[in-house]
Tab-separated table of C-alpha atoms and ligand atoms in Angstrom:
chain	number	residue	atom	x	y	z
A	1267	MET	CA	60.629	78.207	64.841
A	1268	ARG	CA	60.948	81.601	63.227
A	1269	VAL	CA	64.002	83.279	61.728
A	1270	ALA	CA	63.495	87.047	61.518
A	1271	VAL	CA	66.310	89.053	59.965
A	1272	LEU	CA	66.564	92.791	59.461
A	1273	HIS	CA	68.863	93.769	56.591
A	1274	GLU	CA	70.444	96.816	58.194
A	1275	ASP	CA	71.729	98.321	54.979
A	1276	ARG	CA	68.257	98.335	53.431
A	1277	CYS	CA	66.111	99.447	56.366
A	1278	GLN	CA	65.431	103.176	55.979
A	1279	PRO	CA	62.973	104.276	58.649
A	1280	LYS	CA	63.095	107.873	57.395
A	1281	LYS	CA	61.968	106.777	53.945
A	1282	CYS	CA	59.028	104.558	54.884
A	1283	GLN	CA	55.776	104.677	56.813
A	1284	ASN	CA	56.822	101.925	59.269
A	1285	GLU	CA	54.749	99.502	57.220
A	1286	CYS	CA	56.378	96.526	58.945
A	1287	TYR	CA	54.827	97.647	62.219
A	1288	ASN	CA	51.566	99.090	60.958
A	1289	PHE	CA	50.505	95.991	59.010
A	1290	CYS	CA	51.719	93.321	61.447
A	1291	PRO	CA	48.567	91.417	62.560
A	1292	PRO	CA	49.717	90.623	66.132
A	1293	VAL	CA	50.829	94.262	66.617
A	1294	ARG	CA	47.361	95.376	65.539
A	1295	ASN	CA	46.014	93.091	68.257
A	1296	GLY	CA	48.226	94.683	70.882
A	1297	ILE	CA	50.994	92.037	70.914
A	1298	GLU	CA	54.464	93.590	70.836
A	1299	VAL	CA	55.996	91.508	68.072
A	1300	ILE	CA	57.758	94.591	66.748
A	1301	THR	CA	59.384	97.149	69.009
A	1302	TRP	CA	61.797	99.951	68.120
A	1303	ARG	CA	65.484	100.518	68.562
A	1304	LYS	CA	66.941	103.925	69.416
A	1305	ASP	CA	67.793	104.434	65.737
A	1306	ASN	CA	64.125	103.840	64.836
A	1307	LYS	CA	64.764	100.484	63.204
A	1308	PRO	CA	62.486	97.568	64.141
A	1309	ILE	CA	63.235	94.666	66.473
A	1310	VAL	CA	61.211	91.572	65.584
A	1311	SER	CA	60.532	89.149	68.421
A	1312	GLU	CA	60.919	85.670	66.946
A	1313	PRO	CA	58.982	83.906	69.744
A	1314	LEU	CA	55.985	86.248	69.239
A	1315	CYS	CA	56.090	86.438	65.431
A	1316	ILE	CA	53.497	84.192	63.746
A	1317	GLY	CA	55.484	84.052	60.505
A	1318	CYS	CA	52.728	85.466	58.276
A	1319	GLY	CA	55.291	87.370	56.170
A	1320	ILE	CA	53.100	90.467	55.775
A	1321	CYS	CA	55.893	92.794	56.959
A	1322	VAL	CA	58.196	91.296	54.309
A	1323	HIS	CA	55.751	92.179	51.543
A	1324	LYS	CA	54.806	95.582	52.931
A	1325	CYS	CA	58.321	96.909	53.603
A	1326	PRO	CA	59.112	99.193	50.641
A	1327	HIS	CA	62.849	98.583	50.977
A	1328	ASP	CA	62.911	94.798	51.135
A	1329	ALA	CA	64.591	95.058	54.526
A	1330	LEU	CA	63.087	92.038	56.285
A	1331	THR	CA	63.312	88.289	55.851
A	1332	ILE	CA	61.006	86.034	57.858
A	1333	VAL	CA	61.420	82.285	57.512
A	1334	ASN	CA	59.452	79.475	59.122
A	1335	LEU	CA	61.587	76.444	59.946
A	1336	PRO	CA	60.802	73.188	61.753
A	1337	ASP	CA	61.221	73.586	65.539
A	1338	GLU	CA	63.763	70.738	65.597
A	1339	GLN	CA	66.132	72.949	63.611
A	1340	GLU	CA	66.754	75.208	66.610
A	1341	LYS	CA	68.959	72.668	68.394
A	1342	ASP	CA	71.363	72.669	65.421
A	1343	THR	CA	72.142	76.386	65.744
A	1344	ILE	CA	75.904	76.669	65.855
A	1345	HIS	CA	76.251	80.408	65.612
A	1346	ARG	CA	74.103	83.478	65.550
A	1347	TYR	CA	75.510	86.966	65.044
A	1348	GLY	CA	72.813	88.867	66.903
A	1349	MET	CA	69.127	89.649	67.334
A	1350	ASN	CA	67.536	89.643	63.862
A	1351	GLU	CA	70.866	88.715	62.279
A	1352	PHE	CA	72.239	85.771	60.304
A	1353	ARG	CA	72.476	82.347	61.929
A	1354	LEU	CA	74.101	79.111	60.896
A	1355	PHE	CA	72.782	75.618	61.570
A	1356	GLY	CA	75.406	72.884	61.496
A	1357	LEU	CA	78.914	72.722	60.061
A	1358	PRO	CA	80.798	70.488	57.649
A	1359	THR	CA	83.420	68.379	59.422
A	1360	PRO	CA	87.010	68.503	58.137
A	1361	GLU	CA	88.341	65.006	57.467
A	1362	LYS	CA	91.984	64.203	58.006
A	1363	GLY	CA	93.883	63.721	54.758
A	1364	LYS	CA	90.923	64.779	52.627
A	1365	VAL	CA	89.851	67.837	50.680
A	1366	ILE	CA	86.341	68.886	51.673
A	1367	GLY	CA	84.469	71.274	49.405
A	1368	ILE	CA	81.758	73.704	50.458
A	1369	LEU	CA	79.277	74.782	47.831
A	1370	GLY	CA	76.297	77.072	48.240
A	1371	ALA	CA	74.599	80.307	47.234
A	1372	ASN	CA	76.078	83.606	48.400
A	1373	GLY	CA	74.953	84.629	51.877
A	1374	THR	CA	74.218	81.110	53.129
A	1375	GLY	CA	77.133	81.036	55.564
A	1376	LYS	CA	80.080	79.451	53.750
A	1377	THR	CA	82.574	82.022	54.995
A	1378	THR	CA	81.015	81.934	58.485
A	1379	ALA	CA	81.487	78.145	58.422
A	1380	ILE	CA	85.181	78.596	57.599
A	1381	SER	CA	85.616	81.235	60.317
A	1382	LEU	CA	84.090	78.830	62.845
A	1383	LEU	CA	86.121	75.844	61.657
A	1384	ALA	CA	89.302	77.930	61.716
A	1385	GLY	CA	88.616	79.141	65.249
A	1386	GLU	CA	88.384	82.799	64.202
A	1387	ILE	CA	84.945	82.821	65.811
A	1388	THR	CA	84.051	80.678	68.830
A	1389	PRO	CA	80.565	79.237	68.208
A	1390	ASN	CA	77.954	80.766	70.519
A	1391	LEU	CA	75.386	78.007	69.845
A	1392	GLY	CA	72.744	80.675	69.212
A	1393	ASP	CA	73.301	82.623	72.429
A	1394	TRP	CA	74.257	85.836	70.654
A	1395	GLU	CA	74.199	87.910	73.830
A	1396	ASN	CA	77.270	86.094	75.137
A	1397	GLU	CA	80.657	85.180	73.695
A	1398	GLY	CA	81.011	81.528	72.726
A	1399	VAL	CA	82.685	79.317	75.355
A	1400	TRP	CA	84.775	76.338	74.177
A	1401	GLU	CA	83.768	74.098	77.112
A	1402	ASP	CA	80.094	74.552	76.187
A	1403	VAL	CA	80.802	73.857	72.517
A	1404	ILE	CA	82.764	70.701	73.351
A	1405	ASP	CA	79.968	69.489	75.667
A	1406	HIS	CA	77.326	70.282	73.075
A	1407	TYR	CA	79.032	68.167	70.409
A	1408	ALA	CA	79.993	65.291	72.741
A	1409	GLY	CA	80.473	62.038	70.847
A	1410	THR	CA	80.599	63.591	67.368
A	1411	GLU	CA	83.496	63.881	64.925
A	1412	ILE	CA	83.387	67.646	65.021
A	1413	GLN	CA	83.876	67.600	68.787
A	1414	LYS	CA	87.446	66.330	68.216
A	1415	HIS	CA	88.011	69.253	65.896
A	1416	PHE	CA	86.766	71.739	68.496
A	1417	VAL	CA	88.940	70.130	71.180
A	1418	GLY	CA	91.967	70.618	68.894
A	1419	LEU	CA	91.024	74.220	68.154
A	1420	SER	CA	90.364	75.172	71.762
A	1421	SER	CA	93.679	73.682	72.915
A	1422	LYS	CA	95.444	75.364	69.963
A	1423	LYS	CA	96.780	72.001	68.806
A	1424	ILE	CA	95.528	72.527	65.260
A	1425	ARG	CA	97.640	74.919	63.206
A	1426	ILE	CA	95.552	76.810	60.671
A	1427	ALA	CA	96.404	78.376	57.300
A	1428	LEU	CA	93.624	80.366	55.664
A	1429	LYS	CA	93.421	81.985	52.237
A	1430	PRO	CA	90.815	84.728	52.700
A	1431	GLN	CA	88.018	85.394	50.237
A	1432	TYR	CA	88.706	89.083	49.617
A	1433	VAL	CA	92.303	89.255	48.409
A	1434	ASP	CA	91.802	92.883	47.337
A	1435	ARG	CA	91.793	93.788	51.048
A	1436	ILE	CA	95.325	92.449	51.608
A	1437	PRO	CA	97.087	95.683	50.472
A	1438	LYS	CA	95.131	97.540	53.174
A	1439	MET	CA	96.485	95.172	55.816
A	1440	PHE	CA	100.126	94.909	54.693
A	1441	ASP	CA	102.273	97.747	53.422
A	1442	GLY	CA	105.112	96.093	51.511
A	1443	THR	CA	105.959	93.918	48.529
A	1444	LEU	CA	104.535	90.505	47.763
A	1445	ARG	CA	107.964	89.021	48.504
A	1446	GLU	CA	108.040	90.675	51.934
A	1447	LEU	CA	104.595	89.275	52.665
A	1448	LEU	CA	105.571	85.739	51.650
A	1449	GLU	CA	108.847	85.901	53.572
A	1450	LYS	CA	106.767	86.258	56.723
A	1451	VAL	CA	105.796	82.594	56.341
A	1452	ALA	CA	108.777	81.036	54.534
A	1453	SER	CA	112.483	81.506	53.821
A	1454	SER	CA	113.486	83.662	50.866
A	1455	ASP	CA	114.749	80.593	48.930
A	1456	LYS	CA	111.450	78.803	49.397
A	1457	VAL	CA	109.539	81.917	48.352
A	1458	SER	CA	111.564	82.271	45.115
A	1459	GLU	CA	111.181	78.577	44.332
A	1460	PHE	CA	107.446	78.651	45.001
A	1461	ALA	CA	106.930	81.869	43.027
A	1462	GLU	CA	108.354	80.127	39.978
A	1463	LYS	CA	106.123	77.117	40.512
A	1464	ILE	CA	102.986	79.240	40.782
A	1465	ASN	CA	104.046	81.712	38.036
A	1466	LEU	CA	104.120	84.740	40.317
A	1467	THR	CA	105.570	87.627	38.345
A	1468	SER	CA	104.990	90.548	40.738
A	1469	LEU	CA	107.094	89.411	43.687
A	1470	ASP	CA	108.926	92.708	44.068
A	1471	LYS	CA	105.956	95.002	43.510
A	1472	LYS	CA	104.229	96.820	46.361
A	1473	LEU	CA	100.947	95.086	47.113
A	1474	ASP	CA	98.850	98.101	46.136
A	1475	LYS	CA	100.351	97.896	42.614
A	1476	VAL	CA	99.716	94.154	42.199
A	1477	SER	CA	96.833	92.903	39.987
A	1478	GLY	CA	93.926	90.856	41.394
A	1479	GLY	CA	95.228	87.648	39.800
A	1480	GLU	CA	98.737	88.101	41.234
A	1481	LEU	CA	97.269	88.964	44.648
A	1482	GLN	CA	95.184	85.803	44.502
A	1483	LYS	CA	98.210	83.674	43.608
A	1484	GLY	CA	100.236	85.458	46.301
A	1485	ALA	CA	97.569	84.725	48.918
A	1486	ILE	CA	97.398	81.087	47.810
A	1487	ALA	CA	101.205	80.861	47.931
A	1488	ALA	CA	101.253	82.349	51.457
A	1489	THR	CA	98.723	79.723	52.559
A	1490	LEU	CA	100.479	76.794	50.877
A	1491	LEU	CA	103.873	77.861	52.226
A	1492	LYS	CA	102.625	77.989	55.794
A	1493	GLU	CA	103.293	74.911	57.928
A	1494	ALA	CA	99.832	73.962	59.194
A	1495	ASP	CA	97.530	71.009	59.900
A	1496	LEU	CA	94.353	72.412	58.408
A	1497	TYR	CA	94.220	74.578	55.285
A	1498	PHE	CA	91.299	76.718	54.128
A	1499	PHE	CA	90.915	78.225	50.666
A	1500	ASP	CA	88.004	80.630	50.362
A	1501	GLU	CA	87.290	81.074	46.633
A	1502	PRO	CA	90.803	80.398	45.341
A	1503	SER	CA	89.933	80.648	41.644
A	1504	SER	CA	88.539	84.212	41.520
A	1505	TYR	CA	90.626	86.527	39.297
A	1506	LEU	CA	92.417	83.530	37.739
A	1507	ASP	CA	92.209	82.368	34.133
A	1508	ILE	CA	91.559	78.735	33.297
A	1509	GLU	CA	95.240	77.740	33.101
A	1510	GLN	CA	95.988	79.339	36.442
A	1511	ARG	CA	92.900	77.690	37.956
A	1512	ILE	CA	94.076	74.264	36.877
A	1513	LEU	CA	97.570	74.928	38.259
A	1514	ILE	CA	96.147	76.012	41.633
A	1515	ALA	CA	93.704	73.101	41.676
A	1516	ARG	CA	96.600	70.653	41.209
A	1517	MET	CA	98.527	72.245	44.064
A	1518	ILE	CA	95.544	72.113	46.434
A	1519	SER	CA	94.861	68.546	45.411
A	1520	GLU	CA	98.483	67.541	46.123
A	1521	LEU	CA	98.311	69.264	49.502
A	1522	GLY	CA	95.172	67.250	50.290
A	1523	GLU	CA	97.137	64.005	49.966
A	1524	LYS	CA	99.011	64.871	53.180
A	1525	LYS	CA	96.932	67.478	54.976
A	1526	THR	CA	93.340	68.339	55.823
A	1527	VAL	CA	91.895	70.909	53.435
A	1528	VAL	CA	88.600	72.797	53.152
A	1529	VAL	CA	87.764	74.687	49.953
A	1530	ILE	CA	84.933	77.076	49.141
A	1531	GLU	CA	84.633	77.440	45.394
A	1532	HIS	CA	81.985	78.478	42.860
A	1533	ASP	CA	83.743	76.917	39.868
A	1534	LEU	CA	82.138	73.481	39.876
A	1535	ALA	CA	84.741	71.895	37.613
A	1536	ILE	CA	87.560	73.017	39.918
A	1537	LEU	CA	85.640	71.973	43.034
A	1538	ASP	CA	84.950	68.565	41.539
A	1539	TYR	CA	88.620	68.200	40.589
A	1540	VAL	CA	90.118	69.063	43.982
A	1541	THR	CA	87.662	67.613	46.494
A	1542	ASP	CA	86.980	64.186	47.975
A	1543	ASN	CA	83.604	65.225	49.407
A	1544	ILE	CA	81.369	68.236	48.851
A	1545	HIS	CA	79.009	69.769	51.414
A	1546	ILE	CA	76.105	71.672	49.937
A	1547	MET	CA	74.948	74.643	51.981
A	1548	TYR	CA	71.518	76.138	51.496
A	1549	GLY	CA	69.230	78.584	53.233
A	1550	SER	CA	67.975	82.111	52.726
A	1551	PRO	CA	70.696	84.599	51.728
A	1552	ASN	CA	71.896	86.697	54.676
A	1553	ALA	CA	69.212	85.201	56.938
A	1554	TYR	CA	70.195	81.619	57.661
A	1555	GLY	CA	72.287	78.769	56.312
A	1556	ILE	CA	72.343	75.013	56.850
B	30	LIG	S1	61.801	97.287	57.921
B	30	LIG	FE1	61.018	98.383	56.151
B	30	LIG	S2	59.054	99.200	56.789
B	30	LIG	FE2	60.168	98.613	58.637
B	30	LIG	S3	61.232	100.437	59.318
B	30	LIG	FE3	62.670	99.329	58.007
B	30	LIG	S4	62.347	100.138	55.945
B	30	LIG	FE4	60.589	100.765	57.192
B	31	LIG	S1	55.893	87.918	59.884
B	31	LIG	FE1	53.842	88.632	60.427
B	31	LIG	S2	53.795	88.406	62.648
B	31	LIG	FE2	55.927	88.328	62.087
B	31	LIG	S3	56.640	90.418	62.293
B	31	LIG	FE3	56.050	90.135	60.161
B	31	LIG	S4	53.939	90.826	60.042
B	31	LIG	FE4	54.418	90.516	62.208
């Protein structure tokens, strides 16, 4: 099977000679492997592409990725964002009462995996032209551990708490103080008690005046304070110094004794400390992940 991805931000049809099209061997033989969108960007037909990679080398803006994968891989597609867009094969399975770590290069689908496991995205099983349907997902994974997870998600029986990757975006989503944000998930007494535990010093500052480290701790506190069954922490140690990292790692580890936790983390020492099992994700950045 072929994975053909167009990196939208890099494709500049006004600043090239359409090399992808002009040098494509099947196109030169009259086979429409590459056609054109209204905005003059190429559409690569994966079934017709022979995977020679010439377009990848000829494009002056490095805007295409073509990967050849074994045909058997196709059946493992759990989600695909669109034609010539990123796709993910397979997912780690959360394990009750354990902390699962996800490790992998940037762009290989770690955050997509969390969004799928948290039910923010319903898997479309590769059918990007249609919204994912839970019944199809549950049928597809019949008899597997992850099917139980999807059943819980689709029936809304699993309560989710998620610490997002980009904490610097939080001030754009909430106009108030850190305390006001945390009091949305817990009582004011609990918030004060927890702030002391996690060394939060900017509780009464407006979020747009709070440093990255305090925002990170605030986001972690909001997640830990939430009553949930499954907790996700997407890169919890960014912005934190080593002492703060260890403190957070201990808290996540303690949480994992009672709850199900999934952590994405680049700091290997922290990941090793907090997790029971680690899933390694690999692939081609922004093209596919396994
Ligand atoms: S993929 Fe490359 S060669 Fe093709 S239109 Fe875009 S920038 Fe031009
Ligand atoms: S990999 Fe080869 S066949 Fe496929 S689109 Fe590029 S040039 Fe054409």
